Short mmCIF file of C-alpha atoms and ligand atoms in Angstrom, two decimals:
data_model
loop_
_atom_site.label_atom_id
_atom_site.label_comp_id
_atom_site.label_asym_id
_atom_site.label_seq_id
_atom_site.Cartn_x
_atom_site.Cartn_y
_atom_site.Cartn_z
CA MET H 529 0.00 0.00 0.00
CA ASN H 530 1.35 3.39 -0.96
CA LEU H 531 -0.01 5.94 1.48
CA ALA H 532 2.26 8.66 0.17
CA GLY H 533 1.02 8.50 -3.40
CA PRO H 534 -1.71 10.74 -4.81
CA SER H 535 -5.10 9.48 -3.77
CA VAL H 536 -8.04 9.20 -6.09
CA CYS H 537 -11.21 10.50 -4.58
CA THR H 538 -14.31 8.62 -5.67
CA VAL H 539 -17.77 9.86 -4.81
CA HIS H 540 -20.51 7.30 -4.62
CA ARG H 541 -23.94 8.69 -5.37
CA PRO H 542 -25.81 7.59 -3.45
CA ALA H 543 -23.85 5.43 -1.01
CA ASP H 544 -24.97 1.79 -1.20
CA ALA H 545 -23.99 -1.43 0.58
CA ALA H 546 -21.08 -2.08 -1.81
CA SER H 547 -19.62 1.40 -1.46
CA ILE H 548 -20.00 1.29 2.32
CA ALA H 549 -18.14 -2.05 2.38
CA ALA H 550 -15.41 -0.54 0.18
CA ALA H 551 -15.20 2.47 2.51
CA ALA H 552 -14.84 0.20 5.55
CA ARG H 553 -12.00 -1.67 3.81
CA LEU H 554 -10.23 1.60 3.08
CA LEU H 555 -10.60 2.67 6.72
CA ARG H 556 -9.17 -0.65 7.94
CA ASP H 557 -6.25 -0.05 5.55
CA GLY H 558 -5.50 3.29 7.18
CA ARG H 559 -7.04 5.48 4.49
CA LEU H 560 -9.36 8.48 4.79
CA VAL H 561 -13.07 8.30 4.02
CA ALA H 562 -15.58 11.12 4.33
CA PHE H 563 -19.09 10.12 5.33
CA PRO H 564 -22.36 11.79 6.29
CA THR H 565 -23.62 12.00 9.84
CA GLU H 566 -26.84 13.67 10.94
CA THR H 567 -24.85 16.82 11.88
CA VAL H 568 -22.14 17.45 9.25
CA TYR H 569 -19.92 15.27 7.05
CA GLY H 570 -17.03 13.70 8.95
CA LEU H 571 -13.55 12.90 7.69
CA GLY H 572 -13.03 9.40 9.02
CA ALA H 573 -9.90 7.48 9.92
CA ASP H 574 -9.30 4.35 12.01
CA ALA H 575 -9.06 5.73 15.57
CA THR H 576 -6.87 2.78 16.60
CA ASN H 577 -4.25 3.43 13.91
CA ALA H 578 -1.81 6.26 14.70
CA ALA H 579 -0.49 6.45 11.12
CA ALA H 580 -4.02 6.90 9.78
CA ILE H 581 -4.69 9.59 12.38
CA ALA H 582 -1.48 11.41 11.45
CA ARG H 583 -2.64 11.38 7.84
CA LEU H 584 -6.01 12.78 8.88
CA TYR H 585 -4.49 15.71 10.81
CA ALA H 586 -2.31 16.47 7.78
CA ALA H 587 -5.20 16.32 5.29
CA LYS H 588 -7.25 18.77 7.36
CA GLY H 589 -4.35 21.03 8.22
CA ARG H 590 -5.38 20.56 11.82
CA PRO H 591 -3.03 21.06 14.77
CA SER H 592 -2.44 17.69 16.41
CA PHE H 593 -3.02 19.14 19.89
CA ASN H 594 -6.71 19.30 18.98
CA PRO H 595 -8.29 15.92 19.85
CA LEU H 596 -10.74 14.08 17.59
CA ILE H 597 -14.16 12.67 18.35
CA ALA H 598 -14.27 8.86 18.13
CA HIS H 599 -17.47 7.58 16.55
CA VAL H 600 -18.85 4.21 17.61
CA GLY H 601 -21.93 2.19 16.70
CA ASP H 602 -23.57 1.95 20.10
CA ALA H 603 -23.33 2.99 23.76
CA GLU H 604 -21.97 -0.42 24.79
CA THR H 605 -18.96 0.03 22.52
CA ALA H 606 -18.51 3.59 23.81
CA MET H 607 -18.32 2.24 27.35
CA ARG H 608 -15.39 0.06 26.41
CA GLU H 609 -13.51 3.16 25.26
CA GLY H 610 -14.46 5.58 28.00
CA SER H 611 -15.40 5.52 31.65
CA PHE H 612 -19.00 6.67 32.11
CA SER H 613 -20.31 8.20 35.35
CA THR H 614 -23.99 7.74 36.22
CA VAL H 615 -24.76 11.12 34.67
CA ALA H 616 -22.80 10.30 31.51
CA GLN H 617 -24.74 7.04 31.21
CA LYS H 618 -28.00 8.92 31.61
CA LEU H 619 -27.07 11.38 28.85
CA ALA H 620 -25.98 8.55 26.56
CA ALA H 621 -29.22 6.66 27.17
CA SER H 622 -31.29 9.79 26.48
CA PHE H 623 -29.56 11.16 23.38
CA TRP H 624 -27.70 8.35 21.59
CA PRO H 625 -27.76 7.75 18.75
CA GLY H 626 -27.79 11.47 18.10
CA PRO H 627 -25.88 14.76 17.93
CA LEU H 628 -24.27 14.54 21.38
CA THR H 629 -20.55 14.01 22.09
CA LEU H 630 -19.55 12.99 25.60
CA VAL H 631 -16.02 13.73 26.82
CA VAL H 632 -15.24 11.18 29.53
CA PRO H 633 -12.09 9.77 31.16
CA VAL H 634 -10.42 7.27 28.86
CA ALA H 635 -10.98 3.60 29.85
CA GLU H 636 -8.18 1.11 30.47
CA THR H 637 -9.70 -1.03 27.74
CA THR H 638 -9.61 1.70 25.09
CA ARG H 639 -8.31 0.92 21.60
CA ILE H 640 -8.23 4.59 20.58
CA CYS H 641 -4.65 5.71 20.01
CA ASP H 642 -3.01 8.56 21.93
CA LEU H 643 -2.67 10.72 18.83
CA ALA H 644 -6.44 10.69 18.18
CA ARG H 645 -6.90 11.90 21.77
CA ALA H 646 -4.08 14.45 21.38
CA GLY H 647 -2.46 12.75 24.35
CA LEU H 648 -5.32 13.64 26.73
CA ARG H 649 -6.56 11.27 29.42
CA SER H 650 -10.10 11.97 28.26
CA VAL H 651 -11.85 10.91 25.09
CA GLY H 652 -14.71 12.40 23.07
CA LEU H 653 -17.24 9.73 22.04
CA ARG H 654 -20.31 9.90 19.87
CA VAL H 655 -22.88 7.46 18.46
CA PRO H 656 -24.17 9.17 15.31
CA ALA H 657 -27.78 8.80 14.12
CA HIS H 658 -27.32 8.33 10.39
CA PRO H 659 -27.91 5.07 8.52
CA ILE H 660 -24.74 5.42 6.38
CA ALA H 661 -22.55 6.29 9.38
CA HIS H 662 -24.12 3.44 11.30
CA ALA H 663 -23.52 0.90 8.54
CA LEU H 664 -19.95 2.12 8.05
CA LEU H 665 -19.13 1.80 11.76
CA ALA H 666 -20.58 -1.71 11.83
CA GLU H 667 -18.53 -2.77 8.79
CA ALA H 668 -15.32 -1.13 10.03
CA GLY H 669 -15.67 -2.85 13.41
CA ARG H 670 -13.60 -0.27 15.27
CA PRO H 671 -13.95 3.32 16.50
CA ILE H 672 -13.64 5.86 13.70
CA ALA H 673 -12.16 9.26 14.48
CA ALA H 674 -13.91 11.94 12.46
CA PRO H 675 -13.59 15.69 12.62
CA SER H 676 -15.79 17.74 10.32
CA ALA H 677 -14.59 17.13 6.74
CA ASN H 678 -13.43 20.67 5.99
CA ARG H 679 -10.09 22.42 5.93
CA SER H 680 -9.20 23.33 9.52
CA GLY H 681 -10.99 26.56 10.50
CA HIS H 682 -13.30 26.63 7.47
CA VAL H 683 -17.08 26.22 7.36
CA SER H 684 -18.21 22.64 8.09
CA PRO H 685 -19.55 20.59 5.14
CA VAL H 686 -23.20 19.58 4.99
CA THR H 687 -23.09 18.06 1.48
CA ALA H 688 -20.64 15.76 -0.33
CA ASP H 689 -19.86 18.63 -2.74
CA HIS H 690 -18.69 20.80 0.17
CA VAL H 691 -16.30 18.00 1.17
CA ILE H 692 -14.91 17.74 -2.37
CA ASP H 693 -14.50 21.54 -2.59
CA ASP H 694 -12.42 21.61 0.58
CA LEU H 695 -10.56 18.30 0.61
CA GLY H 696 -11.23 16.51 -2.67
CA GLU H 697 -7.68 15.63 -3.63
CA LYS H 698 -6.65 14.72 -0.08
CA ILE H 699 -9.06 11.92 0.71
CA ASP H 700 -9.71 8.47 -0.69
CA LEU H 701 -13.49 8.30 -0.86
CA VAL H 702 -16.62 10.28 -0.05
CA LEU H 703 -19.81 8.43 0.74
CA ASN H 704 -22.61 10.62 -0.53
CA GLY H 705 -25.72 10.69 1.64
CA GLY H 706 -27.17 13.98 0.40
CA ALA H 707 -27.54 17.01 2.67
CA THR H 708 -27.28 16.34 6.39
CA ASN H 709 -30.43 17.11 8.33
CA VAL H 710 -29.26 18.76 11.58
CA GLY H 711 -26.67 20.90 9.80
CA ILE H 712 -24.61 21.96 12.83
CA GLU H 713 -22.05 19.95 14.82
CA SER H 714 -22.86 17.85 17.87
CA THR H 715 -23.29 19.32 21.33
CA ILE H 716 -20.20 18.44 23.40
CA ILE H 717 -20.56 17.80 27.14
CA ALA H 718 -17.65 16.93 29.40
CA CYS H 719 -18.45 14.42 32.16
CA LEU H 720 -15.08 14.49 33.91
CA ASP H 721 -16.10 15.31 37.48
CA ASN H 722 -19.40 15.38 39.33
CA ARG H 723 -20.79 18.22 37.20
CA PRO H 724 -21.39 17.87 33.44
CA ARG H 725 -20.17 20.92 31.51
CA LEU H 726 -21.06 22.25 28.10
CA LEU H 727 -17.93 22.49 25.92
CA ARG H 728 -19.68 23.28 22.65
CA PRO H 729 -23.36 24.06 22.01
CA GLY H 730 -24.61 22.04 19.06
CA GLY H 731 -27.32 19.87 17.54
CA ILE H 732 -29.07 19.10 20.83
CA ALA H 733 -30.31 22.23 22.53
CA ARG H 734 -29.66 23.08 26.17
CA GLU H 735 -33.34 22.76 27.16
CA PRO H 736 -33.80 18.98 26.60
CA ILE H 737 -30.38 18.31 28.16
CA GLU H 738 -31.30 20.26 31.29
CA ALA H 739 -34.60 18.39 31.43
CA VAL H 740 -32.65 15.11 31.67
CA LEU H 741 -30.09 16.48 34.16
CA GLY H 742 -32.72 18.15 36.33
CA GLU H 743 -30.39 21.13 36.78
CA PRO H 744 -28.88 23.93 34.69
CA LEU H 745 -26.06 22.81 32.42
CA ALA H 746 -22.79 24.35 33.60
CA LEU H 747 -20.40 25.96 31.17
CA LEU H 748 -16.79 24.95 30.74
CA ASP H 749 -15.47 27.84 32.81
CA ASP H 750 -17.97 27.54 35.69
CA GLY H 751 -15.43 26.57 38.36
CA ALA H 752 -13.78 23.20 39.05
CA VAL H 753 -12.09 21.88 35.88
CA GLY H 754 -8.67 23.43 35.41
CA GLY H 755 -6.69 23.89 32.21
CA PRO H 756 -7.72 23.96 28.56
CA ILE H 757 -10.07 20.99 28.45
CA ALA H 758 -11.42 21.88 25.02
CA PRO H 759 -8.30 22.68 23.02
CA GLY H 760 -10.39 22.91 19.85
CA MET H 761 -12.37 25.86 21.04
CA LEU H 762 -10.14 28.28 19.14
CA ALA H 763 -11.71 31.70 18.73
CA LEU H 764 -11.56 31.81 14.93
CA HIS H 765 -13.34 28.83 13.53
CA TYR H 766 -16.14 27.98 11.14
CA ALA H 767 -14.98 30.96 9.10
CA PRO H 768 -16.03 31.93 5.57
CA ARG H 769 -13.72 34.13 3.48
CA ALA H 770 -15.94 37.21 3.82
CA ALA H 771 -16.07 39.22 7.06
CA LEU H 772 -19.19 38.76 9.17
CA ARG H 773 -21.19 41.53 10.87
CA VAL H 774 -23.44 39.86 13.43
CA ASP H 775 -26.64 41.12 15.08
CA ALA H 776 -27.17 43.48 12.13
CA LYS H 777 -30.51 45.32 12.26
CA ALA H 778 -30.40 46.22 8.54
CA LEU H 779 -28.23 45.73 5.46
CA GLU H 780 -25.64 48.32 4.52
CA ALA H 781 -24.66 49.09 0.93
CA GLY H 782 -22.63 46.34 -0.72
CA GLU H 783 -23.28 43.75 1.99
CA ALA H 784 -24.73 40.31 1.51
CA GLY H 785 -27.36 39.35 4.06
CA LEU H 786 -27.87 36.22 6.13
CA ASP H 787 -31.37 36.83 7.41
CA PHE H 788 -33.54 35.23 10.07
CA GLY H 789 -37.29 35.73 10.30
CA GLY H 790 -37.61 38.08 7.31
CA ARG H 791 -35.94 41.16 8.78
CA PHE H 792 -33.84 42.32 5.80
CA ALA H 793 -35.13 43.69 2.50
CA ARG H 794 -34.99 40.98 -0.15
CA GLY H 795 -32.08 41.15 -2.55
CA LYS H 796 -29.87 39.15 -4.86
CA HIS H 797 -27.42 38.31 -2.09
CA VAL H 798 -29.87 37.84 0.76
CA LEU H 799 -30.74 34.39 2.11
CA ASP H 800 -33.12 33.79 5.00
CA LEU H 801 -32.08 30.99 7.39
CA SER H 802 -35.68 30.56 8.44
CA PRO H 803 -38.38 32.95 7.26
CA ARG H 804 -40.68 31.52 9.96
CA GLY H 805 -38.07 32.09 12.66
CA ASP H 806 -37.34 28.45 13.51
CA THR H 807 -33.84 27.77 14.92
CA VAL H 808 -33.90 24.09 13.88
CA GLU H 809 -34.51 25.08 10.26
CA ALA H 810 -31.90 27.83 10.58
CA ALA H 811 -29.24 25.37 11.84
CA ALA H 812 -29.90 23.08 8.88
CA ASN H 813 -29.36 25.98 6.45
CA LEU H 814 -26.50 27.80 8.21
CA TYR H 815 -23.37 26.36 6.58
CA SER H 816 -24.81 26.03 3.05
CA TYR H 817 -26.01 29.62 3.11
CA LEU H 818 -22.69 30.89 4.46
CA ARG H 819 -20.90 29.09 1.63
CA ARG H 820 -23.32 30.47 -0.97
CA LEU H 821 -23.05 34.07 0.23
CA ASP H 822 -19.28 33.72 0.46
CA ALA H 823 -19.18 32.53 -3.16
CA SER H 824 -20.98 35.72 -4.27
CA GLY H 825 -17.69 37.52 -3.69
CA VAL H 826 -18.95 40.17 -1.24
CA GLU H 827 -16.60 41.57 1.38
CA THR H 828 -19.05 41.51 4.26
CA ILE H 829 -22.01 39.35 5.20
CA ALA H 830 -24.45 41.01 7.58
CA VAL H 831 -26.23 38.54 9.86
CA ALA H 832 -29.63 39.27 11.42
CA PRO H 833 -30.02 38.72 15.18
CA ILE H 834 -30.64 35.07 16.09
CA PRO H 835 -32.49 34.31 19.34
CA ALA H 836 -30.44 32.36 21.93
CA GLU H 837 -33.12 29.70 22.53
CA GLY H 838 -33.12 26.16 21.15
CA LEU H 839 -30.45 25.64 18.48
CA GLY H 840 -29.99 29.42 18.44
CA GLU H 841 -27.30 29.02 21.13
CA ALA H 842 -25.20 26.85 18.80
CA ILE H 843 -25.84 29.06 15.77
CA ARG H 844 -24.80 32.17 17.72
CA ASP H 845 -21.66 30.38 18.92
CA ARG H 846 -20.61 29.51 15.35
CA LEU H 847 -21.37 33.03 14.06
CA ARG H 848 -19.39 34.63 16.89
CA ARG H 849 -16.38 32.46 16.03
CA ALA H 850 -16.74 33.09 12.30
CA ALA H 851 -16.85 36.84 13.03
CA ALA H 852 -13.75 36.83 15.27
CA PRO H 853 -10.92 39.16 14.15
CA ARG H 854 -8.44 37.37 11.85
O1 TXA T 1107 -21.05 16.70 14.84
C1 TXA T 1107 -19.85 16.53 15.08
O2 TXA T 1107 -19.41 16.53 16.24
C2 TXA T 1107 -18.92 16.31 13.89
C3 TXA T 1107 -19.34 15.00 13.21
C4 TXA T 1107 -18.43 14.62 12.08
O3 TXA T 1107 -19.41 13.98 14.17
N1 TXA T 1107 -17.56 16.29 14.31
C5 TXA T 1107 -16.90 17.40 14.71
O4 TXA T 1107 -15.56 17.19 15.00
O5 TXA T 1107 -17.41 18.49 14.79
P1 TXA T 1107 -14.50 18.36 15.14
O6 TXA T 1107 -13.20 17.67 15.24
O7 TXA T 1107 -14.68 19.34 14.06
O8 TXA T 1107 -14.82 18.98 16.53
C6 TXA T 1107 -14.61 18.20 17.70
C7 TXA T 1107 -14.36 19.06 18.90
C8 TXA T 1107 -13.02 19.77 18.82
O9 TXA T 1107 -13.23 21.12 19.17
C9 TXA T 1107 -12.18 19.07 19.89
O10 TXA T 1107 -11.28 19.93 20.52
C10 TXA T 1107 -13.24 18.57 20.85
O11 TXA T 1107 -14.30 18.20 20.03
N2 TXA T 1107 -12.77 17.39 21.60
C11 TXA T 1107 -12.58 16.13 21.14
N3 TXA T 1107 -12.07 15.34 22.10
C12 TXA T 1107 -11.97 16.10 23.21
C13 TXA T 1107 -11.49 15.89 24.54
N4 TXA T 1107 -11.04 14.71 24.94
N5 TXA T 1107 -11.53 16.92 25.39
C14 TXA T 1107 -12.00 18.13 25.01
N6 TXA T 1107 -12.44 18.42 23.77
C15 TXA T 1107 -12.43 17.42 22.88
MG1 MG T 1108 -14.81 21.11 12.88
#
């Protein structure tokens, strides 16, 4: 096998049993395969194979101090890789399969290599709810590390075409499952001490999580945990080429508009995330619309105010990072 040679990227439209089996073989051989999850497309590599993980960091241009999420087929498998407190088990039982990542202490029995965990003693685990991801994990028979399948720092991909645009020549295969339905990355919760903490708002809103916990969900910096436990939470992230002006009440001359709830005047470069003001719909449209407005060539994209409820918390988080000074 020649891992150094140029790779040929094949897109299967749509992914079928044969292409999923081929993808699983590639993964077991240490190659890179992009696949759909319910949140965004992931760039997968065998989490137990350090050489494959090194290749993945290189393809993405991602710093190797930023740990990867390991995807597994079910909660039972996750519990072999990580050590789950009662609360972590409760969250897993309530939201898996689904857009929730749990960061837990790594288990003695883990197969996930140090490099995939960026050397941390914790591990991020997720059971995705997508039939193609599920079938791929079953065929691969091992945890698959998968960051979002975009160049590091760029907007996450929600279609196979987005993956090709960003990484086409660097990966071996893309399984095409059409547009993802949640559209924004998983919610990440650390269960490392007696209090679960939100590391990244995402596809499951705070409200249903707090309903399960029976208490408010603490943030990363609310006390106890010391040190940078979420090394990936870099300020500039999810960034389009154009500058972003958030919480804009109206469009200024020359700006493109990313609207919410029909606030801006209609125009050639105005897209409404959800004319009816629904944050779930807005999350599903966010990254595609950012890419489309970016492609129009404007210098600035004005973004209408998004309410902080429901998936609005995650959308606001991504927009704030995309708008950070470069
Ligand atoms: O929805 C998602 O989560 C997608 C799909 C493909 O599953 N994946 C994704 O991965 O968004 P990525 O690599 O783009 O973001 C994962 C985040 C990073 O910010 C990383 O720092 C954090 O998870 N993370 C992973 N393991 C961690 C750990 N042990 N401790 C703290 N943060 C961790
Ligand atoms: Mg990402």
